[in-house]
mmCIF file of N, CA and C in Angstrom:
data_model
loop_
_atom_site.group_PDB
_atom_site.id
_atom_site.type_symbol
_atom_site.label_atom_id
_atom_site.label_comp_id
_atom_site.label_asym_id
_atom_site.label_seq_id
_atom_site.Cartn_x
_atom_site.Cartn_y
_atom_site.Cartn_z
ATOM 1 N N MET A 27 93.945 34.336 99.492
ATOM 2 C CA MET A 27 92.663 33.782 99.089
ATOM 3 C C MET A 27 91.655 33.885 100.235
ATOM 4 N N LEU A 28 90.463 34.274 99.907
ATOM 5 C CA LEU A 28 89.419 34.367 100.930
ATOM 6 C C LEU A 28 89.106 33.016 101.560
ATOM 7 N N THR A 29 89.305 31.943 100.830
ATOM 8 C CA THR A 29 88.967 30.625 101.375
ATOM 9 C C THR A 29 89.867 30.220 102.546
ATOM 10 N N GLN A 30 90.982 30.916 102.739
ATOM 11 C CA GLN A 30 91.811 30.594 103.907
ATOM 12 C C GLN A 30 91.087 30.948 105.206
ATOM 13 N N TYR A 31 90.031 31.776 105.122
ATOM 14 C CA TYR A 31 89.253 32.152 106.297
ATOM 15 C C TYR A 31 87.914 31.414 106.363
ATOM 16 N N VAL A 32 87.679 30.515 105.428
ATOM 17 C CA VAL A 32 86.404 29.804 105.359
ATOM 18 C C VAL A 32 86.584 28.389 105.876
ATOM 19 N N GLU A 33 85.675 27.978 106.787
ATOM 20 C CA GLU A 33 85.759 26.628 107.330
ATOM 21 C C GLU A 33 84.569 25.778 106.936
ATOM 22 N N GLY A 34 83.707 26.298 106.091
ATOM 23 C CA GLY A 34 82.581 25.512 105.621
ATOM 24 C C GLY A 34 81.361 26.360 105.348
ATOM 25 N N TYR A 35 80.330 25.669 104.971
ATOM 26 C CA TYR A 35 79.051 26.287 104.670
ATOM 27 C C TYR A 35 78.400 26.754 105.959
ATOM 28 N N GLN A 36 77.685 27.881 105.939
ATOM 29 C CA GLN A 36 76.992 28.382 107.122
ATOM 30 C C GLN A 36 75.485 28.269 106.952
ATOM 31 N N HIS A 37 74.931 28.885 105.910
ATOM 32 C CA HIS A 37 73.501 28.772 105.654
ATOM 33 C C HIS A 37 73.178 29.227 104.240
ATOM 34 N N ILE A 38 71.964 28.932 103.820
ATOM 35 C CA ILE A 38 71.412 29.449 102.565
ATOM 36 C C ILE A 38 70.257 30.353 102.942
ATOM 37 N N GLY A 39 70.209 31.550 102.364
ATOM 38 C CA GLY A 39 69.170 32.523 102.677
ATOM 39 C C GLY A 39 68.064 32.522 101.640
ATOM 40 N N ILE A 40 66.830 32.359 102.115
ATOM 41 C CA ILE A 40 65.670 32.301 101.225
ATOM 42 C C ILE A 40 64.637 33.336 101.669
ATOM 43 N N PRO A 41 64.416 34.380 100.864
ATOM 44 C CA PRO A 41 63.395 35.366 101.211
ATOM 45 C C PRO A 41 62.000 34.802 100.975
ATOM 46 N N THR A 42 61.024 35.328 101.711
ATOM 47 C CA THR A 42 59.655 34.849 101.582
ATOM 48 C C THR A 42 58.660 35.989 101.772
ATOM 49 N N ASP A 43 57.505 35.850 101.152
ATOM 50 C CA ASP A 43 56.397 36.765 101.390
ATOM 51 C C ASP A 43 55.469 36.219 102.465
ATOM 52 N N ASP A 44 55.610 34.908 102.792
ATOM 53 C CA ASP A 44 54.714 34.265 103.751
ATOM 54 C C ASP A 44 55.551 33.395 104.689
ATOM 55 N N ILE A 45 55.988 33.986 105.787
ATOM 56 C CA ILE A 45 56.884 33.285 106.716
ATOM 57 C C ILE A 45 56.206 32.082 107.365
ATOM 58 N N GLU A 46 54.906 32.175 107.627
ATOM 59 C CA GLU A 46 54.198 31.053 108.249
ATOM 60 C C GLU A 46 54.119 29.855 107.305
ATOM 61 N N LYS A 47 53.817 30.113 106.056
ATOM 62 C CA LYS A 47 53.756 29.045 105.050
ATOM 63 C C LYS A 47 55.140 28.412 104.867
ATOM 64 N N THR A 48 56.161 29.239 104.882
ATOM 65 C CA THR A 48 57.527 28.758 104.745
ATOM 66 C C THR A 48 57.913 27.898 105.940
ATOM 67 N N GLU A 49 57.562 28.347 107.144
ATOM 68 C CA GLU A 49 57.850 27.566 108.349
ATOM 69 C C GLU A 49 57.152 26.210 108.285
ATOM 70 N N LYS A 50 55.902 26.202 107.925
ATOM 71 C CA LYS A 50 55.146 24.947 107.836
ATOM 72 C C LYS A 50 55.804 23.991 106.836
ATOM 73 N N PHE A 51 56.253 24.520 105.717
ATOM 74 C CA PHE A 51 56.896 23.705 104.689
ATOM 75 C C PHE A 51 58.162 23.041 105.224
ATOM 76 N N TYR A 52 59.078 23.833 105.802
ATOM 77 C CA TYR A 52 60.347 23.262 106.275
ATOM 78 C C TYR A 52 60.155 22.327 107.458
ATOM 79 N N LEU A 53 59.203 22.618 108.336
ATOM 80 C CA LEU A 53 58.901 21.692 109.424
ATOM 81 C C LEU A 53 58.351 20.378 108.876
ATOM 82 N N SER A 54 57.539 20.448 107.820
ATOM 83 C CA SER A 54 56.982 19.226 107.230
ATOM 84 C C SER A 54 58.052 18.368 106.561
ATOM 85 N N LEU A 55 59.184 18.986 106.193
ATOM 86 C CA LEU A 55 60.306 18.232 105.616
ATOM 87 C C LEU A 55 61.159 17.562 106.692
ATOM 88 N N GLY A 56 60.922 17.918 107.952
ATOM 89 C CA GLY A 56 61.688 17.339 109.047
ATOM 90 C C GLY A 56 62.703 18.278 109.662
ATOM 91 N N PHE A 57 62.762 19.521 109.182
ATOM 92 C CA PHE A 57 63.645 20.506 109.789
ATOM 93 C C PHE A 57 63.085 20.915 111.140
ATOM 94 N N LYS A 58 63.949 21.391 112.018
ATOM 95 C CA LYS A 58 63.559 21.927 113.322
ATOM 96 C C LYS A 58 63.801 23.433 113.312
ATOM 97 N N LEU A 59 62.929 24.171 113.987
ATOM 98 C CA LEU A 59 63.141 25.600 114.138
ATOM 99 C C LEU A 59 64.299 25.796 115.110
ATOM 100 N N LYS A 60 65.396 26.378 114.639
ATOM 101 C CA LYS A 60 66.622 26.520 115.446
ATOM 102 C C LYS A 60 66.684 27.881 116.138
ATOM 103 N N TRP A 61 66.250 28.936 115.468
ATOM 104 C CA TRP A 61 66.398 30.299 115.989
ATOM 105 C C TRP A 61 65.406 31.186 115.267
ATOM 106 N N GLU A 62 64.824 32.123 115.986
ATOM 107 C CA GLU A 62 63.989 33.122 115.332
ATOM 108 C C GLU A 62 64.234 34.484 115.937
ATOM 109 N N THR A 63 64.171 35.496 115.096
ATOM 110 C CA THR A 63 64.443 36.858 115.503
ATOM 111 C C THR A 63 63.766 37.792 114.509
ATOM 112 N N GLU A 64 64.175 39.048 114.512
ATOM 113 C CA GLU A 64 63.669 40.026 113.544
ATOM 114 C C GLU A 64 64.844 40.790 112.950
ATOM 115 N N TYR A 65 64.654 41.258 111.734
ATOM 116 C CA TYR A 65 65.620 42.117 111.061
ATOM 117 C C TYR A 65 64.828 43.223 110.392
ATOM 118 N N ASN A 66 65.099 44.453 110.754
ATOM 119 C CA ASN A 66 64.347 45.607 110.244
ATOM 120 C C ASN A 66 62.843 45.434 110.434
ATOM 121 N N GLY A 67 62.459 44.847 111.567
ATOM 122 C CA GLY A 67 61.046 44.672 111.883
ATOM 123 C C GLY A 67 60.373 43.496 111.207
ATOM 124 N N ASN A 68 61.117 42.735 110.427
ATOM 125 C CA ASN A 68 60.568 41.570 109.730
ATOM 126 C C ASN A 68 61.047 40.280 110.386
ATOM 127 N N PRO A 69 60.195 39.248 110.409
ATOM 128 C CA PRO A 69 60.593 37.980 111.026
ATOM 129 C C PRO A 69 61.685 37.259 110.241
ATOM 130 N N VAL A 70 62.582 36.623 111.002
ATOM 131 C CA VAL A 70 63.660 35.799 110.448
ATOM 132 C C VAL A 70 63.615 34.480 111.201
ATOM 133 N N LYS A 71 63.657 33.358 110.470
ATOM 134 C CA LYS A 71 63.645 32.043 111.101
ATOM 135 C C LYS A 71 64.700 31.156 110.460
ATOM 136 N N PHE A 72 65.456 30.482 111.340
ATOM 137 C CA PHE A 72 66.474 29.539 110.891
ATOM 138 C C PHE A 72 65.965 28.128 111.163
ATOM 139 N N PHE A 73 66.065 27.267 110.150
ATOM 140 C CA PHE A 73 65.658 25.873 110.265
ATOM 141 C C PHE A 73 66.881 24.997 110.070
ATOM 142 N N GLU A 74 66.968 23.932 110.895
ATOM 143 C CA GLU A 74 68.145 23.071 110.879
ATOM 144 C C GLU A 74 67.749 21.612 110.736
ATOM 145 N N HIS A 75 68.547 20.899 109.963
ATOM 146 C CA HIS A 75 68.451 19.439 109.881
ATOM 147 C C HIS A 75 69.873 18.940 109.652
ATOM 148 N N GLY A 76 70.404 18.206 110.624
ATOM 149 C CA GLY A 76 71.798 17.754 110.510
ATOM 150 C C GLY A 76 72.704 18.962 110.403
ATOM 151 N N ASN A 77 73.540 19.001 109.360
ATOM 152 C CA ASN A 77 74.441 20.138 109.179
ATOM 153 C C ASN A 77 73.899 21.146 108.159
ATOM 154 N N ILE A 78 72.609 21.071 107.863
ATOM 155 C CA ILE A 78 71.971 21.996 106.926
ATOM 156 C C ILE A 78 71.261 23.086 107.714
ATOM 157 N N LEU A 79 71.553 24.341 107.393
ATOM 158 C CA LEU A 79 70.902 25.479 108.031
ATOM 159 C C LEU A 79 70.314 26.365 106.945
ATOM 160 N N ILE A 80 69.024 26.646 107.059
ATOM 161 C CA ILE A 80 68.326 27.499 106.104
ATOM 162 C C ILE A 80 67.791 28.709 106.852
ATOM 163 N N GLU A 81 68.123 29.893 106.351
ATOM 164 C CA GLU A 81 67.606 31.139 106.904
ATOM 165 C C GLU A 81 66.462 31.605 106.008
ATOM 166 N N THR A 82 65.287 31.780 106.586
ATOM 167 C CA THR A 82 64.161 32.337 105.834
ATOM 168 C C THR A 82 63.782 33.664 106.482
ATOM 169 N N TYR A 83 63.361 34.595 105.660
ATOM 170 C CA TYR A 83 63.045 35.914 106.189
ATOM 171 C C TYR A 83 62.070 36.630 105.280
ATOM 172 N N LYS A 84 61.197 37.388 105.911
ATOM 173 C CA LYS A 84 60.261 38.218 105.159
ATOM 174 C C LYS A 84 61.050 39.404 104.638
ATOM 175 N N LYS A 85 60.907 39.683 103.372
ATOM 176 C CA LYS A 85 61.699 40.708 102.719
ATOM 177 C C LYS A 85 60.824 41.913 102.392
ATOM 178 N N ASP A 86 61.264 43.101 102.780
ATOM 179 C CA ASP A 86 60.486 44.318 102.565
ATOM 180 C C ASP A 86 60.050 44.502 101.120
ATOM 181 N N GLU A 87 60.978 44.327 100.204
ATOM 182 C CA GLU A 87 60.653 44.543 98.797
ATOM 183 C C GLU A 87 60.029 43.318 98.144
ATOM 184 N N GLY A 88 59.785 42.292 98.943
ATOM 185 C CA GLY A 88 59.124 41.095 98.434
ATOM 186 C C GLY A 88 60.113 40.062 97.932
ATOM 187 N N ALA A 89 59.709 38.830 98.018
ATOM 188 C CA ALA A 89 60.525 37.734 97.500
ATOM 189 C C ALA A 89 60.338 37.642 95.992
ATOM 190 N N ALA A 90 61.312 37.071 95.316
ATOM 191 C CA ALA A 90 61.242 36.951 93.861
ATOM 192 C C ALA A 90 60.134 36.002 93.416
ATOM 193 N N ASN A 91 59.863 34.975 94.239
ATOM 194 C CA ASN A 91 58.844 33.984 93.890
ATOM 195 C C ASN A 91 59.030 33.438 92.482
ATOM 196 N N ALA A 92 60.282 33.085 92.180
ATOM 197 C CA ALA A 92 60.611 32.519 90.876
ATOM 198 C C ALA A 92 61.614 31.390 91.093
ATOM 199 N N ILE A 93 61.636 30.443 90.176
ATOM 200 C CA ILE A 93 62.620 29.366 90.251
ATOM 201 C C ILE A 93 64.011 29.992 90.247
ATOM 202 N N GLY A 94 64.868 29.518 91.133
ATOM 203 C CA GLY A 94 66.217 30.060 91.251
ATOM 204 C C GLY A 94 66.292 31.281 92.153
ATOM 205 N N ALA A 95 65.292 31.490 92.991
ATOM 206 C CA ALA A 95 65.194 32.720 93.785
ATOM 207 C C ALA A 95 65.868 32.634 95.152
ATOM 208 N N ILE A 96 66.870 31.793 95.316
ATOM 209 C CA ILE A 96 67.647 31.795 96.560
ATOM 210 C C ILE A 96 68.433 33.095 96.593
ATOM 211 N N ASP A 97 68.408 33.779 97.719
ATOM 212 C CA ASP A 97 69.020 35.101 97.817
ATOM 213 C C ASP A 97 70.528 35.050 97.994
ATOM 214 N N HIS A 98 71.034 34.163 98.868
ATOM 215 C CA HIS A 98 72.465 34.142 99.115
ATOM 216 C C HIS A 98 72.909 32.808 99.697
ATOM 217 N N ILE A 99 74.207 32.565 99.573
ATOM 218 C CA ILE A 99 74.834 31.437 100.248
ATOM 219 C C ILE A 99 75.855 32.029 101.215
ATOM 220 N N ALA A 100 75.855 31.547 102.446
ATOM 221 C CA ALA A 100 76.753 32.072 103.470
ATOM 222 C C ALA A 100 77.789 31.025 103.843
ATOM 223 N N LEU A 101 79.013 31.488 104.034
ATOM 224 C CA LEU A 101 80.130 30.623 104.380
ATOM 225 C C LEU A 101 80.660 30.999 105.765
ATOM 226 N N ASN A 102 80.904 29.992 106.603
ATOM 227 C CA ASN A 102 81.481 30.224 107.925
ATOM 228 C C ASN A 102 82.871 30.813 107.777
ATOM 229 N N CYS A 103 83.114 31.871 108.495
ATOM 230 C CA CYS A 103 84.388 32.564 108.424
ATOM 231 C C CYS A 103 85.079 32.485 109.785
ATOM 232 N N THR A 104 86.361 32.187 109.789
ATOM 233 C CA THR A 104 87.117 32.063 111.039
ATOM 234 C C THR A 104 87.654 33.399 111.529
ATOM 235 N N ASP A 105 87.834 34.365 110.631
ATOM 236 C CA ASP A 105 88.371 35.685 111.002
ATOM 237 C C ASP A 105 87.769 36.719 110.068
ATOM 238 N N ILE A 106 86.651 37.302 110.476
ATOM 239 C CA ILE A 106 85.926 38.231 109.616
ATOM 240 C C ILE A 106 86.746 39.486 109.320
ATOM 241 N N VAL A 107 87.559 39.928 110.258
ATOM 242 C CA VAL A 107 88.384 41.118 110.032
ATOM 243 C C VAL A 107 89.365 40.867 108.892
ATOM 244 N N ALA A 108 90.089 39.762 108.948
ATOM 245 C CA ALA A 108 91.038 39.416 107.889
ATOM 246 C C ALA A 108 90.315 39.163 106.571
ATOM 247 N N CYS A 109 89.151 38.557 106.643
ATOM 248 C CA CYS A 109 88.356 38.275 105.449
ATOM 249 C C CYS A 109 87.961 39.579 104.740
ATOM 250 N N VAL A 110 87.486 40.554 105.492
ATOM 251 C CA VAL A 110 87.088 41.843 104.913
ATOM 252 C C VAL A 110 88.292 42.544 104.295
ATOM 253 N N LYS A 111 89.420 42.523 104.989
ATOM 254 C CA LYS A 111 90.641 43.148 104.454
ATOM 255 C C LYS A 111 91.057 42.492 103.144
ATOM 256 N N GLU A 112 90.989 41.159 103.095
ATOM 257 C CA GLU A 112 91.357 40.426 101.880
ATOM 258 C C GLU A 112 90.387 40.734 100.738
ATOM 259 N N ALA A 113 89.097 40.770 101.033
ATOM 260 C CA ALA A 113 88.095 41.081 99.999
ATOM 261 C C ALA A 113 88.313 42.480 99.437
ATOM 262 N N ARG A 114 88.634 43.423 100.294
ATOM 263 C CA ARG A 114 88.930 44.801 99.833
ATOM 264 C C ARG A 114 90.174 44.811 98.965
ATOM 265 N N ALA A 115 91.218 44.103 99.405
ATOM 266 C CA ALA A 115 92.475 44.060 98.658
ATOM 267 C C ALA A 115 92.287 43.445 97.277
ATOM 268 N N GLN A 116 91.391 42.475 97.168
ATOM 269 C CA GLN A 116 91.146 41.829 95.882
ATOM 270 C C GLN A 116 90.172 42.623 95.008
ATOM 271 N N GLY A 117 89.587 43.674 95.560
ATOM 272 C CA GLY A 117 88.713 44.544 94.772
ATOM 273 C C GLY A 117 87.322 43.993 94.529
ATOM 274 N N PHE A 118 86.848 43.094 95.380
ATOM 275 C CA PHE A 118 85.501 42.557 95.217
ATOM 276 C C PHE A 118 84.459 43.649 95.435
ATOM 277 N N GLU A 119 83.347 43.520 94.761
ATOM 278 C CA GLU A 119 82.240 44.462 94.919
ATOM 279 C C GLU A 119 81.446 44.084 96.161
ATOM 280 N N PHE A 120 81.469 44.956 97.152
ATOM 281 C CA PHE A 120 80.722 44.725 98.382
ATOM 282 C C PHE A 120 79.261 45.060 98.140
ATOM 283 N N ARG A 121 78.406 44.186 98.593
ATOM 284 C CA ARG A 121 76.968 44.422 98.488
ATOM 285 C C ARG A 121 76.416 44.910 99.822
ATOM 286 N N GLU A 122 76.896 44.312 100.907
ATOM 287 C CA GLU A 122 76.417 44.640 102.250
ATOM 288 C C GLU A 122 77.545 44.462 103.243
ATOM 289 N N GLY A 123 77.578 45.327 104.244
ATOM 290 C CA GLY A 123 78.503 45.169 105.347
ATOM 291 C C GLY A 123 79.863 45.763 105.074
ATOM 292 N N PRO A 124 80.770 45.532 106.009
ATOM 293 C CA PRO A 124 80.607 44.663 107.159
ATOM 294 C C PRO A 124 79.569 45.219 108.139
ATOM 295 N N ALA A 125 78.842 44.291 108.746
ATOM 296 C CA ALA A 125 77.771 44.674 109.660
ATOM 297 C C ALA A 125 77.636 43.640 110.767
ATOM 298 N N PHE A 126 77.231 44.130 111.939
ATOM 299 C CA PHE A 126 76.994 43.277 113.092
ATOM 300 C C PHE A 126 75.501 43.043 113.237
ATOM 301 N N LEU A 127 75.122 41.816 113.600
ATOM 302 C CA LEU A 127 73.739 41.484 113.937
ATOM 303 C C LEU A 127 73.732 40.756 115.273
ATOM 304 N N PRO A 128 72.749 41.035 116.119
ATOM 305 C CA PRO A 128 72.698 40.394 117.441
ATOM 306 C C PRO A 128 72.078 39.003 117.390
ATOM 307 N N TYR A 129 72.455 38.201 116.413
ATOM 308 C CA TYR A 129 71.943 36.838 116.273
ATOM 309 C C TYR A 129 72.781 35.900 117.124
ATOM 310 N N TRP A 130 72.164 34.849 117.615
ATOM 311 C CA TRP A 130 72.799 33.831 118.424
ATOM 312 C C TRP A 130 73.285 34.451 119.739
ATOM 313 N N GLU A 131 74.109 33.746 120.464
ATOM 314 C CA GLU A 131 74.457 34.190 121.820
ATOM 315 C C GLU A 131 75.319 35.456 121.857
ATOM 316 N N HIS A 132 76.349 35.515 121.012
ATOM 317 C CA HIS A 132 77.274 36.646 121.051
ATOM 318 C C HIS A 132 77.237 37.490 119.789
ATOM 319 N N GLY A 133 76.320 37.191 118.875
ATOM 320 C CA GLY A 133 76.197 37.966 117.656
ATOM 321 C C GLY A 133 77.040 37.435 116.515
ATOM 322 N N VAL A 134 76.858 38.072 115.376
ATOM 323 C CA VAL A 134 77.604 37.715 114.170
ATOM 324 C C VAL A 134 78.043 38.996 113.472
ATOM 325 N N GLU A 135 79.103 38.887 112.713
ATOM 326 C CA GLU A 135 79.552 39.960 111.826
ATOM 327 C C GLU A 135 79.619 39.339 110.445
ATOM 328 N N TYR A 136 79.142 40.084 109.447
ATOM 329 C CA TYR A 136 79.115 39.527 108.099
ATOM 330 C C TYR A 136 79.418 40.594 107.056
ATOM 331 N N VAL A 137 79.741 40.120 105.893
ATOM 332 C CA VAL A 137 79.924 40.968 104.720
ATOM 333 C C VAL A 137 79.453 40.146 103.527
ATOM 334 N N THR A 138 78.855 40.813 102.539
ATOM 335 C CA THR A 138 78.487 40.102 101.317
ATOM 336 C C THR A 138 79.181 40.748 100.130
ATOM 337 N N ILE A 139 79.557 39.893 99.195
ATOM 338 C CA ILE A 139 80.149 40.356 97.946
ATOM 339 C C ILE A 139 79.296 39.833 96.794
ATOM 340 N N LEU A 140 79.426 40.486 95.668
ATOM 341 C CA LEU A 140 78.661 40.115 94.484
ATOM 342 C C LEU A 140 79.563 39.348 93.528
ATOM 343 N N GLY A 141 79.085 38.175 93.095
ATOM 344 C CA GLY A 141 79.827 37.364 92.134
ATOM 345 C C GLY A 141 79.529 37.787 90.709
ATOM 346 N N PRO A 142 80.195 37.168 89.736
ATOM 347 C CA PRO A 142 80.061 37.561 88.336
ATOM 348 C C PRO A 142 78.688 37.272 87.737
ATOM 349 N N ASN A 143 77.909 36.410 88.388
ATOM 350 C CA ASN A 143 76.564 36.086 87.902
ATOM 351 C C ASN A 143 75.493 36.743 88.763
ATOM 352 N N HIS A 144 75.897 37.766 89.506
ATOM 353 C CA HIS A 144 75.046 38.474 90.462
ATOM 354 C C HIS A 144 74.634 37.591 91.635
ATOM 355 N N GLU A 145 75.396 36.538 91.895
ATOM 356 C CA GLU A 145 75.158 35.742 93.085
ATOM 357 C C GLU A 145 75.745 36.483 94.287
ATOM 358 N N VAL A 146 75.052 36.393 95.401
ATOM 359 C CA VAL A 146 75.511 37.034 96.631
ATOM 360 C C VAL A 146 76.186 35.963 97.486
ATOM 361 N N VAL A 147 77.443 36.222 97.854
ATOM 362 C CA VAL A 147 78.198 35.316 98.711
ATOM 363 C C VAL A 147 78.455 36.056 100.021
ATOM 364 N N GLU A 148 78.011 35.449 101.108
ATOM 365 C CA GLU A 148 78.162 36.047 102.431
ATOM 366 C C GLU A 148 79.262 35.325 103.194
ATOM 367 N N PHE A 149 80.124 36.104 103.827
ATOM 368 C CA PHE A 149 81.125 35.582 104.747
ATOM 369 C C PHE A 149 80.670 36.017 106.129
ATOM 370 N N ILE A 150 80.526 35.066 107.051
ATOM 371 C CA ILE A 150 79.936 35.361 108.345
ATOM 372 C C ILE A 150 80.720 34.668 109.452
ATOM 373 N N GLN A 151 80.963 35.423 110.520
ATOM 374 C CA GLN A 151 81.598 34.845 111.700
ATOM 375 C C GLN A 151 80.614 34.919 112.853
ATOM 376 N N GLN A 152 80.307 33.771 113.410
ATOM 377 C CA GLN A 152 79.466 33.696 114.607
ATOM 378 C C GLN A 152 80.416 33.738 115.797
ATOM 379 N N PHE A 153 80.304 34.784 116.612
ATOM 380 C CA PHE A 153 81.241 34.973 117.711
ATOM 381 C C PHE A 153 80.986 33.984 118.837
ATOM 382 N N GLN A 154 82.089 33.497 119.403
ATOM 383 C CA GLN A 154 82.025 32.526 120.486
ATOM 384 C C GLN A 154 82.164 33.175 121.853
ATOM 385 N N SER A 155 82.525 34.483 121.876
ATOM 386 C CA SER A 155 82.683 35.194 123.142
ATOM 387 C C SER A 155 82.439 36.679 122.917
ATOM 388 N N GLU A 156 82.191 37.381 124.000
ATOM 389 C CA GLU A 156 82.014 38.837 123.936
ATOM 390 C C GLU A 156 83.324 39.512 123.540
ATOM 391 N N GLU A 157 84.446 38.986 123.993
ATOM 392 C CA GLU A 157 85.752 39.559 123.664
ATOM 393 C C GLU A 157 86.015 39.473 122.160
ATOM 394 N N GLU A 158 85.722 38.316 121.572
ATOM 395 C CA GLU A 158 85.904 38.116 120.137
ATOM 396 C C GLU A 158 85.033 39.100 119.361
ATOM 397 N N LYS A 159 83.798 39.258 119.798
ATOM 398 C CA LYS A 159 82.868 40.194 119.156
ATOM 399 C C LYS A 159 83.379 41.630 119.254
ATOM 400 N N GLU A 160 83.762 42.050 120.443
ATOM 401 C CA GLU A 160 84.203 43.430 120.651
ATOM 402 C C GLU A 160 85.409 43.771 119.788
ATOM 403 N N ARG A 161 86.352 42.841 119.694
ATOM 404 C CA ARG A 161 87.553 43.078 118.869
ATOM 405 C C ARG A 161 87.180 43.305 117.410
ATOM 406 N N ALA A 162 86.357 42.422 116.873
ATOM 407 C CA ALA A 162 85.984 42.510 115.457
ATOM 408 C C ALA A 162 85.141 43.754 115.174
ATOM 409 N N VAL A 163 84.156 44.005 116.012
ATOM 410 C CA VAL A 163 83.279 45.157 115.797
ATOM 411 C C VAL A 163 84.089 46.445 115.865
ATOM 412 N N LYS A 164 85.033 46.525 116.788
ATOM 413 C CA LYS A 164 85.874 47.713 116.919
ATOM 414 C C LYS A 164 86.729 47.913 115.668
ATOM 415 N N GLU A 165 87.326 46.844 115.172
ATOM 416 C CA GLU A 165 88.202 46.952 113.996
ATOM 417 C C GLU A 165 87.434 47.275 112.718
ATOM 418 N N LEU A 166 86.207 46.782 112.614
ATOM 419 C CA LEU A 166 85.448 46.974 111.381
ATOM 420 C C LEU A 166 84.522 48.194 111.419
ATOM 421 N N GLY A 167 84.344 48.732 112.627
ATOM 422 C CA GLY A 167 83.504 49.928 112.762
ATOM 423 C C GLY A 167 82.104 49.561 112.881
#
């Protein structure tokens, strides 16, 4: 089971056409800006409140701007290599990844699969060391 590699919720991803308006909204709710970076030249901002983490990002093809338009839910993964192998063995439809991103101190590796309702579920491991990152990136390519 993939859940043997999951230790909890990681973040919810929300695409936006207006990152500044989105930032103002989440800050007004009491969230703090935790991390900001870019992905494919577009701004990405993570907002945190307690154990809630929201990833907002400007999307090239535009945000849906419709009720129910959350893009993905991400789950913390303890072993992304084993998780990817298990997902392949179970025949899940991969949407993205495995892929490395230079987010946070040592980076992250993630993979997304598509659920039966076209929901995107992301499994993500935030590396705690360069050694951990190098091992996973090497094994996953």
